[in-house]
Each structure stands twice: as C-alpha cells, then as structure tokens.
mmCIF file of C-alpha atoms and ligand atoms in Angstrom:
data_model
loop_
_atom_site.group_PDB
_atom_site.id
_atom_site.type_symbol
_atom_site.label_atom_id
_atom_site.label_comp_id
_atom_site.label_asym_id
_atom_site.label_seq_id
_atom_site.Cartn_x
_atom_site.Cartn_y
_atom_site.Cartn_z
ATOM 1 C CA MET A 1 18.509 7.931 17.628
ATOM 2 C CA SER A 2 16.348 6.024 20.076
ATOM 3 C CA ALA A 3 17.600 4.874 23.462
ATOM 4 C CA ALA A 4 18.428 1.185 23.921
ATOM 5 C CA PRO A 5 15.166 -0.780 24.031
ATOM 6 C CA ALA A 6 14.184 -1.977 27.484
ATOM 7 C CA THR A 7 12.555 -5.165 26.240
ATOM 8 C CA THR A 8 12.896 -7.419 23.239
ATOM 9 C CA PRO A 9 9.615 -7.344 21.310
ATOM 10 C CA LEU A 10 7.904 -10.703 21.037
ATOM 11 C CA TRP A 11 8.045 -10.425 17.230
ATOM 12 C CA ALA A 12 11.810 -9.779 17.082
ATOM 13 C CA ASN A 13 12.761 -13.165 15.625
ATOM 14 C CA GLU A 14 9.821 -13.707 13.297
ATOM 15 C CA THR A 15 10.647 -14.776 9.757
ATOM 16 C CA GLU A 16 8.728 -14.047 6.558
ATOM 17 C CA GLY A 17 4.983 -14.188 7.024
ATOM 18 C CA ARG A 18 2.171 -12.849 9.161
ATOM 19 C CA SER A 19 1.406 -13.120 12.847
ATOM 20 C CA PHE A 20 -1.236 -11.833 15.218
ATOM 21 C CA HIS A 21 -0.699 -11.293 18.929
ATOM 22 C CA ARG A 22 -2.754 -10.072 21.853
ATOM 23 C CA LEU A 23 -0.463 -8.117 24.161
ATOM 24 C CA PRO A 24 -1.510 -8.443 27.818
ATOM 25 C CA VAL A 25 -2.227 -5.182 29.651
ATOM 26 C CA THR A 26 -4.290 -5.959 32.750
ATOM 27 C CA THR A 27 -7.517 -7.583 33.962
ATOM 28 C CA MET A 28 -10.901 -5.881 33.703
ATOM 29 C CA LEU A 29 -13.782 -5.806 36.147
ATOM 30 C CA ASN A 30 -15.873 -8.007 33.873
ATOM 31 C CA GLY A 31 -13.282 -10.735 34.404
ATOM 32 C CA ALA A 32 -11.783 -10.626 30.934
ATOM 33 C CA ASP A 33 -8.172 -9.839 30.129
ATOM 34 C CA LEU A 34 -7.472 -6.453 28.572
ATOM 35 C CA THR A 35 -5.112 -6.947 25.643
ATOM 36 C CA VAL A 36 -3.838 -4.802 22.774
ATOM 37 C CA PRO A 37 -3.967 -6.405 19.291
ATOM 38 C CA LEU A 38 -0.777 -6.501 17.229
ATOM 39 C CA HIS A 39 -0.387 -7.588 13.600
ATOM 40 C CA VAL A 40 3.112 -8.221 12.250
ATOM 41 C CA LEU A 41 4.045 -8.651 8.589
ATOM 42 C CA THR A 42 7.643 -9.682 8.071
ATOM 43 C CA GLY A 43 9.034 -9.384 4.568
ATOM 44 C CA ALA A 44 11.313 -11.786 2.740
ATOM 45 C CA LYS A 45 13.846 -9.004 2.289
ATOM 46 C CA LEU A 46 15.588 -6.781 4.792
ATOM 47 C CA GLY A 47 14.328 -3.258 5.289
ATOM 48 C CA PRO A 48 12.974 -0.831 7.846
ATOM 49 C CA THR A 49 10.241 -1.449 10.420
ATOM 50 C CA LEU A 50 7.155 0.737 10.094
ATOM 51 C CA GLY A 51 4.838 0.936 13.096
ATOM 52 C CA ILE A 52 1.207 1.976 12.577
ATOM 53 C CA ILE A 53 -1.363 2.631 15.295
ATOM 54 C CA THR A 54 -5.104 3.027 14.619
ATOM 55 C CA ASN A 55 -8.187 3.438 16.809
ATOM 56 C CA GLN A 56 -6.292 5.338 19.491
ATOM 57 C CA HIS A 57 -9.545 7.233 19.593
ATOM 58 C CA GLY A 58 -12.341 4.702 19.978
ATOM 59 C CA ASP A 59 -14.736 6.152 17.394
ATOM 60 C CA GLU A 60 -12.244 6.331 14.481
ATOM 61 C CA PHE A 61 -12.758 3.072 12.590
ATOM 62 C CA LEU A 62 -11.992 4.016 8.999
ATOM 63 C CA PRO A 63 -8.178 3.605 9.109
ATOM 64 C CA THR A 64 -8.541 0.319 10.981
ATOM 65 C CA ILE A 65 -10.759 -1.202 8.309
ATOM 66 C CA VAL A 66 -8.657 0.266 5.499
ATOM 67 C CA ILE A 67 -5.447 -1.225 6.902
ATOM 68 C CA ARG A 68 -7.094 -4.636 7.226
ATOM 69 C CA GLN A 69 -7.755 -4.500 3.473
ATOM 70 C CA TRP A 70 -4.336 -3.002 2.690
ATOM 71 C CA LEU A 71 -2.391 -5.639 4.643
ATOM 72 C CA ALA A 72 -4.374 -8.425 2.979
ATOM 73 C CA GLY A 73 -3.155 -7.171 -0.403
ATOM 74 C CA LEU A 74 0.534 -7.119 0.530
ATOM 75 C CA ASP A 75 2.825 -9.931 -0.590
ATOM 76 C CA THR A 76 5.375 -10.630 2.160
ATOM 77 C CA GLY A 77 7.589 -12.250 -0.483
ATOM 78 C CA LYS A 78 8.035 -8.810 -2.019
ATOM 79 C CA LEU A 79 8.072 -6.831 1.222
ATOM 80 C CA SER A 80 11.375 -5.305 2.366
ATOM 81 C CA GLY A 81 11.312 -4.971 6.131
ATOM 82 C CA ARG A 82 8.452 -5.224 8.547
ATOM 83 C CA ILE A 83 5.080 -3.623 9.232
ATOM 84 C CA VAL A 84 3.820 -3.696 12.813
ATOM 85 C CA VAL A 85 0.205 -2.611 13.263
ATOM 86 C CA VAL A 86 -1.767 -1.972 16.449
ATOM 87 C CA SER A 87 -5.262 -2.291 14.976
ATOM 88 C CA VAL A 88 -7.117 -1.066 18.062
ATOM 89 C CA GLY A 89 -4.951 1.199 20.192
ATOM 90 C CA ASN A 90 -7.622 1.762 22.811
ATOM 91 C CA PRO A 91 -9.941 -1.276 23.085
ATOM 92 C CA LEU A 92 -11.878 0.222 26.019
ATOM 93 C CA ALA A 93 -12.717 3.429 24.137
ATOM 94 C CA THR A 94 -13.585 1.378 21.046
ATOM 95 C CA ALA A 95 -15.925 -0.857 23.051
ATOM 96 C CA ALA A 96 -17.696 2.277 24.259
ATOM 97 C CA CYS A 97 -17.677 3.828 20.720
ATOM 98 C CA GLN A 98 -16.259 6.997 22.159
ATOM 99 C CA ARG A 99 -13.048 8.961 21.822
ATOM 100 C CA LEU A 100 -11.661 8.438 25.326
ATOM 101 C CA THR A 101 -11.293 5.583 27.787
ATOM 102 C CA PRO A 102 -14.335 5.387 30.075
ATOM 103 C CA GLU A 103 -12.345 5.413 33.316
ATOM 104 C CA PRO A 104 -12.818 7.937 36.112
ATOM 105 C CA HIS A 105 -9.326 9.269 36.833
ATOM 106 C CA GLY A 106 -6.260 10.664 35.113
ATOM 107 C CA ARG A 107 -5.559 11.111 31.419
ATOM 108 C CA THR A 108 -8.186 9.147 29.492
ATOM 109 C CA ASP A 109 -7.078 10.127 25.977
ATOM 110 C CA LEU A 110 -4.605 7.490 24.764
ATOM 111 C CA HIS A 111 -3.332 10.056 22.261
ATOM 112 C CA GLU A 112 -2.128 12.081 25.271
ATOM 113 C CA ALA A 113 -0.849 9.204 27.418
ATOM 114 C CA PHE A 114 2.488 8.269 25.804
ATOM 115 C CA PRO A 115 5.018 6.893 26.552
ATOM 116 C CA GLY A 116 2.703 5.488 29.211
ATOM 117 C CA ASN A 117 3.196 4.227 32.712
ATOM 118 C CA ALA A 118 2.799 0.635 33.888
ATOM 119 C CA ARG A 119 1.834 1.997 37.311
ATOM 120 C CA GLY A 120 -0.525 4.665 35.976
ATOM 121 C CA ASN A 121 -4.211 4.477 35.092
ATOM 122 C CA THR A 122 -5.515 1.970 32.556
ATOM 123 C CA THR A 123 -4.978 4.340 29.604
ATOM 124 C CA GLN A 124 -1.347 4.834 30.634
ATOM 125 C CA MET A 125 -0.926 1.061 31.029
ATOM 126 C CA ILE A 126 -2.124 0.566 27.439
ATOM 127 C CA ALA A 127 0.320 3.243 26.237
ATOM 128 C CA ALA A 128 3.190 1.581 28.136
ATOM 129 C CA VAL A 129 2.522 -1.762 26.421
ATOM 130 C CA ILE A 130 2.403 -0.128 22.971
ATOM 131 C CA THR A 131 5.641 1.727 23.730
ATOM 132 C CA ALA A 132 7.430 -1.409 24.940
ATOM 133 C CA GLN A 133 6.283 -3.627 22.064
ATOM 134 C CA VAL A 134 6.117 -1.132 19.190
ATOM 135 C CA LEU A 135 7.476 2.399 19.645
ATOM 136 C CA ASP A 136 10.761 1.228 21.200
ATOM 137 C CA HIS A 137 11.585 -0.893 18.136
ATOM 138 C CA ILE A 138 10.531 0.862 14.939
ATOM 139 C CA ASP A 139 12.335 2.962 12.331
ATOM 140 C CA PHE A 140 9.268 4.888 11.132
ATOM 141 C CA HIS A 141 5.930 5.606 12.746
ATOM 142 C CA CYS A 142 2.440 6.424 11.511
ATOM 143 C CA ASP A 143 -0.324 7.528 13.902
ATOM 144 C CA PHE A 144 -3.399 7.064 11.727
ATOM 145 C CA HIS A 145 -6.525 8.990 12.737
ATOM 146 C CA ALA A 146 -9.896 9.844 11.200
ATOM 147 C CA GLY A 147 -12.906 11.890 12.128
ATOM 148 C CA GLY A 148 -15.064 10.400 14.867
ATOM 149 C CA THR A 149 -18.824 10.213 15.191
ATOM 150 C CA GLY A 150 -19.139 13.976 14.573
ATOM 151 C CA GLY A 151 -19.323 13.455 10.791
ATOM 152 C CA ARG A 152 -15.958 14.958 9.874
ATOM 153 C CA LEU A 153 -14.779 15.174 6.238
ATOM 154 C CA GLN A 154 -11.034 15.690 5.825
ATOM 155 C CA GLY A 155 -7.873 14.646 4.037
ATOM 156 C CA ARG A 156 -4.591 15.781 5.470
ATOM 157 C CA VAL A 157 -1.395 14.532 7.103
ATOM 158 C CA ASP A 158 0.078 16.310 10.120
ATOM 159 C CA TYR A 159 3.685 16.275 11.214
ATOM 160 C CA ASN A 160 5.440 17.695 14.236
ATOM 161 C CA GLY A 161 6.869 21.114 13.434
ATOM 162 C CA LYS A 162 8.605 21.092 16.819
ATOM 163 C CA ALA A 163 10.733 18.040 15.999
ATOM 164 C CA PRO A 164 14.512 18.534 15.634
ATOM 165 C CA ALA A 165 15.302 19.958 12.167
ATOM 166 C CA GLU A 166 16.560 16.781 10.478
ATOM 167 C CA VAL A 167 13.712 14.665 11.851
ATOM 168 C CA LYS A 168 11.200 17.384 11.014
ATOM 169 C CA GLN A 169 12.286 17.303 7.374
ATOM 170 C CA ARG A 170 11.880 13.531 7.206
ATOM 171 C CA CYS A 171 8.460 13.810 8.890
ATOM 172 C CA PHE A 172 7.458 16.381 6.268
ATOM 173 C CA GLU A 173 8.608 14.057 3.480
ATOM 174 C CA MET A 174 6.556 11.175 4.955
ATOM 175 C CA ALA A 175 3.517 13.424 5.310
ATOM 176 C CA ARG A 176 3.915 14.593 1.750
ATOM 177 C CA ALA A 177 4.399 11.075 0.398
ATOM 178 C CA PHE A 178 0.989 10.051 1.774
ATOM 179 C CA GLY A 179 -0.526 12.188 -0.989
ATOM 180 C CA GLN A 180 -3.474 13.863 0.750
ATOM 181 C CA PRO A 181 -4.702 17.312 -0.362
ATOM 182 C CA PHE A 182 -3.172 18.928 2.742
ATOM 183 C CA VAL A 183 0.130 18.662 4.613
ATOM 184 C CA HIS A 184 -0.052 20.353 8.010
ATOM 185 C CA GLU A 185 2.871 21.470 10.154
ATOM 186 C CA ASN A 186 1.313 21.088 13.586
ATOM 187 C CA ASP A 187 2.568 21.366 17.150
ATOM 188 C CA LEU A 188 2.439 17.800 18.420
ATOM 189 C CA THR A 189 4.575 18.503 21.458
ATOM 190 C CA GLY A 190 3.352 16.750 24.563
ATOM 191 C CA THR A 191 2.383 13.188 25.154
ATOM 192 C CA SER A 192 1.299 11.742 21.803
ATOM 193 C CA ALA A 193 3.002 8.675 20.359
ATOM 194 C CA HIS A 194 4.028 10.918 17.462
ATOM 195 C CA TYR A 195 5.858 13.244 19.836
ATOM 196 C CA VAL A 196 7.547 10.379 21.664
ATOM 197 C CA THR A 197 8.922 8.926 18.429
ATOM 198 C CA THR A 198 10.045 12.211 16.874
ATOM 199 C CA LYS A 199 11.786 13.144 20.112
ATOM 200 C CA ARG A 200 13.786 9.931 19.744
ATOM 201 C CA GLY A 201 14.710 10.753 16.154
ATOM 202 C CA ILE A 202 12.143 8.414 14.573
ATOM 203 C CA PRO A 203 10.354 10.104 11.653
ATOM 204 C CA SER A 204 6.581 10.052 12.070
ATOM 205 C CA CYS A 205 3.418 11.219 10.361
ATOM 206 C CA ASN A 206 -0.159 11.606 11.505
ATOM 207 C CA PRO A 207 -2.779 11.160 8.741
ATOM 208 C CA GLU A 208 -6.306 12.445 9.403
ATOM 209 C CA VAL A 209 -8.451 11.008 6.632
ATOM 210 C CA GLY A 210 -12.220 10.661 6.349
ATOM 211 C CA GLY A 211 -14.502 9.924 9.227
ATOM 212 C CA THR A 212 -17.031 7.606 10.786
ATOM 213 C CA PHE A 213 -20.555 6.772 9.527
ATOM 214 C CA LEU A 214 -20.136 8.932 6.397
ATOM 215 C CA GLY A 215 -22.244 6.711 4.153
ATOM 216 C CA PRO A 216 -21.121 4.568 1.201
ATOM 217 C CA ASP A 217 -19.966 7.213 -1.281
ATOM 218 C CA SER A 218 -17.775 9.283 1.048
ATOM 219 C CA THR A 219 -16.493 6.155 2.775
ATOM 220 C CA ALA A 220 -15.471 4.687 -0.605
ATOM 221 C CA THR A 221 -13.639 7.914 -1.509
ATOM 222 C CA TYR A 222 -11.736 8.052 1.763
ATOM 223 C CA THR A 223 -11.021 4.319 1.710
ATOM 224 C CA LYS A 224 -9.353 4.715 -1.679
ATOM 225 C CA GLN A 225 -7.433 7.828 -0.525
ATOM 226 C CA SER A 226 -6.219 5.933 2.558
ATOM 227 C CA MET A 227 -5.240 2.787 0.622
ATOM 228 C CA ASP A 228 -3.303 4.884 -1.893
ATOM 229 C CA GLY A 229 -1.702 6.846 0.952
ATOM 230 C CA LEU A 230 -0.474 3.730 2.744
ATOM 231 C CA THR A 231 1.032 2.309 -0.455
ATOM 232 C CA ARG A 232 2.696 5.624 -1.253
ATOM 233 C CA LEU A 233 4.077 5.858 2.297
ATOM 234 C CA ALA A 234 5.389 2.269 2.237
ATOM 235 C CA ALA A 235 7.017 2.905 -1.148
ATOM 236 C CA HIS A 236 8.562 6.152 0.062
ATOM 237 C CA LEU A 237 10.116 4.272 2.989
ATOM 238 C CA GLY A 238 11.419 1.454 0.753
ATOM 239 C CA LEU A 239 9.108 -1.277 2.079
ATOM 240 C CA VAL A 240 7.315 -1.924 -1.198
ATOM 241 C CA ASP A 241 8.010 -1.185 -4.824
ATOM 242 C CA ALA A 242 5.397 1.253 -6.140
ATOM 243 C CA PRO A 243 5.420 4.638 -7.860
ATOM 244 C CA VAL A 244 5.007 7.767 -5.725
ATOM 245 C CA PRO A 245 4.066 10.416 -8.297
ATOM 246 C CA ALA A 246 4.044 14.010 -7.040
ATOM 247 C CA VAL A 247 0.577 15.420 -6.342
ATOM 248 C CA LYS A 248 -0.543 18.993 -5.837
ATOM 249 C CA GLN A 249 -0.877 19.710 -2.133
ATOM 250 C CA ILE A 250 -1.395 22.639 0.182
ATOM 251 C CA HIS A 251 1.118 23.019 2.999
ATOM 252 C CA PHE A 252 0.151 25.124 5.998
ATOM 253 C CA ASP A 253 1.120 25.676 9.608
ATOM 254 C CA LEU A 254 -0.687 26.781 12.764
ATOM 255 C CA VAL A 255 -0.412 30.461 11.816
ATOM 256 C CA ALA A 256 -2.524 29.766 8.722
ATOM 257 C CA ARG A 257 -4.987 27.457 10.519
ATOM 258 C CA ARG A 258 -8.378 28.729 11.619
ATOM 259 C CA GLU A 259 -11.071 26.529 13.178
ATOM 260 C CA LEU A 260 -14.619 27.779 13.003
ATOM 261 C CA ARG A 261 -16.707 26.751 15.984
ATOM 262 C CA PRO A 262 -20.362 27.716 16.435
ATOM 263 C CA HIS A 263 -21.068 29.924 19.423
ATOM 264 C CA ASN A 264 -24.494 28.345 19.805
ATOM 265 C CA SER A 265 -25.689 24.775 20.192
ATOM 266 C CA GLY A 266 -28.278 23.664 17.662
ATOM 267 C CA TYR A 267 -28.647 21.946 14.322
ATOM 268 C CA LEU A 268 -25.771 22.704 11.965
ATOM 269 C CA GLU A 269 -26.926 22.864 8.378
ATOM 270 C CA SER A 270 -23.645 22.260 6.581
ATOM 271 C CA LEU A 271 -23.207 23.424 2.986
ATOM 272 C CA TYR A 272 -19.952 21.438 2.623
ATOM 273 C CA GLU A 273 -20.808 17.750 2.938
ATOM 274 C CA ARG A 274 -18.917 16.193 0.032
ATOM 275 C CA PRO A 275 -15.272 15.022 -0.033
ATOM 276 C CA GLU A 276 -14.577 16.827 -3.314
ATOM 277 C CA GLN A 277 -15.297 20.152 -1.572
ATOM 278 C CA ILE A 278 -12.321 19.618 0.743
ATOM 279 C CA GLY A 279 -9.267 21.422 -0.607
ATOM 280 C CA GLN A 280 -11.258 23.767 -2.815
ATOM 281 C CA PRO A 281 -10.532 27.516 -2.613
ATOM 282 C CA ILE A 282 -13.116 29.386 -0.538
ATOM 283 C CA ALA A 283 -13.521 33.174 -0.843
ATOM 284 C CA ALA A 284 -13.740 35.356 2.251
ATOM 285 C CA GLY A 285 -17.353 35.721 3.348
ATOM 286 C CA THR A 286 -18.572 32.454 1.787
ATOM 287 C CA LEU A 287 -21.374 30.908 3.814
ATOM 288 C CA LEU A 288 -20.257 27.483 5.089
ATOM 289 C CA GLY A 289 -23.215 26.608 7.275
ATOM 290 C CA ARG A 290 -25.851 27.897 9.654
ATOM 291 C CA VAL A 291 -26.903 26.882 13.144
ATOM 292 C CA ILE A 292 -30.657 26.468 13.597
ATOM 293 C CA ASP A 293 -32.475 26.397 16.922
ATOM 294 C CA LEU A 294 -34.392 23.128 17.036
ATOM 295 C CA TYR A 295 -36.925 24.702 19.410
ATOM 296 C CA SER A 296 -37.802 28.069 17.858
ATOM 297 C CA TYR A 297 -36.630 27.221 14.266
ATOM 298 C CA ALA A 298 -34.660 30.503 14.315
ATOM 299 C CA VAL A 299 -31.290 30.765 12.605
ATOM 300 C CA LEU A 300 -28.951 31.393 15.534
ATOM 301 C CA GLU A 301 -25.847 32.137 13.484
ATOM 302 C CA GLU A 302 -24.260 31.869 10.084
ATOM 303 C CA ILE A 303 -20.739 30.542 9.771
ATOM 304 C CA LYS A 304 -18.715 32.236 7.055
ATOM 305 C CA ALA A 305 -15.151 31.977 5.800
ATOM 306 C CA PRO A 306 -13.115 34.688 7.578
ATOM 307 C CA PHE A 307 -10.588 34.997 4.737
ATOM 308 C CA ASP A 308 -9.696 33.580 1.346
ATOM 309 C CA GLY A 309 -8.550 30.065 2.100
ATOM 310 C CA PHE A 310 -8.854 26.341 1.595
ATOM 311 C CA LEU A 311 -11.364 24.281 3.506
ATOM 312 C CA PHE A 312 -9.379 21.476 5.119
ATOM 313 C CA PHE A 313 -12.113 19.979 7.225
ATOM 314 C CA SER A 314 -15.841 20.148 7.200
ATOM 315 C CA ARG A 315 -18.642 18.146 8.704
ATOM 316 C CA TYR A 316 -22.036 16.735 7.931
ATOM 317 C CA SER A 317 -25.214 18.450 8.991
ATOM 318 C CA GLY A 318 -26.349 17.429 12.450
ATOM 319 C CA THR A 319 -26.705 18.597 16.005
ATOM 320 C CA VAL A 320 -23.718 20.450 17.412
ATOM 321 C CA SER A 321 -22.786 21.766 20.815
ATOM 322 C CA ALA A 322 -21.409 25.279 21.172
ATOM 323 C CA GLY A 323 -17.670 25.193 20.558
ATOM 324 C CA THR A 324 -17.727 22.085 18.356
ATOM 325 C CA GLN A 325 -15.132 22.036 15.564
ATOM 326 C CA ALA A 326 -17.398 22.596 12.567
ATOM 327 C CA PHE A 327 -15.135 23.836 9.761
ATOM 328 C CA ALA A 328 -11.462 24.701 9.374
ATOM 329 C CA LEU A 329 -9.573 26.677 6.779
ATOM 330 C CA ALA A 330 -5.977 27.263 5.848
ATOM 331 C CA GLU A 331 -5.547 30.942 5.005
ATOM 332 C CA ALA A 332 -4.520 31.200 1.358
ATOM 333 C CA ALA A 333 -2.066 34.069 1.895
ATOM 334 C CA LYS A 334 -0.180 32.079 4.537
ATOM 335 C CA SER A 335 -0.255 28.678 2.832
ATOM 336 C CA GLU A 336 2.167 27.188 0.364
ATOM 337 C CA ARG A 337 1.236 25.239 -2.762
ATOM 338 C CA LEU A 338 3.319 22.134 -3.345
ATOM 339 C CA ASP A 339 3.506 20.757 -6.889
HETATM 340 ZN ZN1 LIG B 401 -7.912 10.605 16.569
#
C-alpha cells in the first residue's frame, strides 16, 4: 500500500459536513495567489476516502460542472467515508481555456506532471500540492476527464493495464462500475496521477465522458451519464447506498484501439455527431467523415472505418489540423463484450 504520508492533510480531522479550501501553491505575476480548490464531504459513517480530480486539462469543464451538481445531491448523513474533490486541477490552463499551462518551460501538461515537484515549474508545483493534500491520503482515486474544445463525443472509462495484477483488477472493477459503454485497458504508465496512485496500490479509474461546447442535447445526455456513473462508482466503493445494475459494455485494450487522424488540414464534415452513435457497431469501409479544403472546396480525403468495430469516440464537424484525433474504433474481433 501507499508509503507513509509526508504531511497531514488539512481536512484530516473534519467531522460530518462540507468544507471548501483553497490550497496555496505560489504567487503569480499579476499579484494574485495561485491556489488549488478543494471540496471535502465527510460522511456521518466511517468508510473509504475517494479522491476525484477534474479540469486537469483546462478546457474540460463537463465533469467539473457535473460533480458540482452531484455533490449538492449527496446527504452527508448517509455518506460512509469521505469524498475529496479538486474541482479545478489546473487553474492556469482553465483561465486560458486551453489544455496545458501557459508557461514557457518544462512539462506544462498537469496530467503528465505527477507526483509533482515543489521546486519544479508551476505545473509541477500544482501537482505537488495535489499529491500532498489528496493523493497521499486516499483509498480510491478517480481522474475525471472529458473532451476539450475539439468537439469530442465519447463515453468510456480507462484503467491502467500496467498496474500490479491485484490493483489492476480493482481498477477494472471501478471502471466497469462507472457504467459507460466502453471500458478501456490503457497504458497509463508515466507521470499521470492515475499512474502514481496505482503504483502505490490505490485503485484508480479515468473516465472520459462527453466534451466541451456540445450544445444542450448532447450535454444533457453526457451530464446524465456522468451523474449516474459517479453514483454507481460511489456505491461500488461503499460510500453510498445505491444499486449498481450490470450494463452491457465493450472492453478493449490498446491492441484493439485504432485512432483515425486526417492526413490533411481542412474542414471535417463528421457523419457521427450524436451521442447515441457512440458504441454502435460500424462495418469495415463505413464512411465516418470527409475533410474539405476551405479554399478550393475539394474533398481532400474520406475517413473510413478500417475494420468492423465500435466507434468509441467521434467529433463534431469543424476545422481540423492534420493529425488531429478525429475518430477512434475498437476492433470488434479483438474486443470483449461484457454483460
Ligand atoms: Zn483530459
């Protein structure tokens, strides 16, 4: 299990109820203090501590807003254990409405900066504070992501296939409990918070649900999926009392995963822009979208399914740069159906 914590978290002795803290990180050039926001819900009954981080990438707001709503609906009198939420993992990236921290040197992706370094760049300083106040003191971890401003549609939960066997199994069970159409065994080795926790024996899952600026209908669908997922996860971990009925899911690993990226920049006309199309079987050769040259109006390329599979992310129509992640499929022959 995890090494002895270096610091006592400021929420360690909190009794039943809710608290909000701003964890100091450093000072900024505009004169303001840089802090990381932390919400703590402490239940009336004993139980595990679940840590959740959102907005590690600054343009992924959906989970943040969903969790606000989800926490408001929880009754701490019926909660067993504690839920610790970093609502905005990277405030600097969020302020810039971009994925990464706008700083000139070093690792600027908070998702790749854990466990952090108090003497590193600003992104590493943020990671160090989150590690000291959250990751060092939790029993379960959830790194909650969404699509960014690229218009991504998706519903899956990743877990670290490189975690030690017993932890890997518990990560898989958490990922499955979330109830999304897809469960993805991914390689999260490296410097993500997910990797840091699983390496310490703390089961972790990494939902990727919905996206940003998707409009009211898709946002409502993904909000409901995320709310249900959080309740199912909390019930699975024993924090709340709620049913976790089995759902049909598709389980796939990196061998089955294929991302389709346009070779040309242009306007992507996507034929898969609705949440209900995610998870549907797609036959080899099916046209998924085409890239149009905004200047000559020519069709530069057609993007087709390379094999029989399941579309696990798609995106809205819009301008794309060459190499952008446009669509992704799990190959049917290499995927497993979970009932
Ligand atoms: Zn992300």
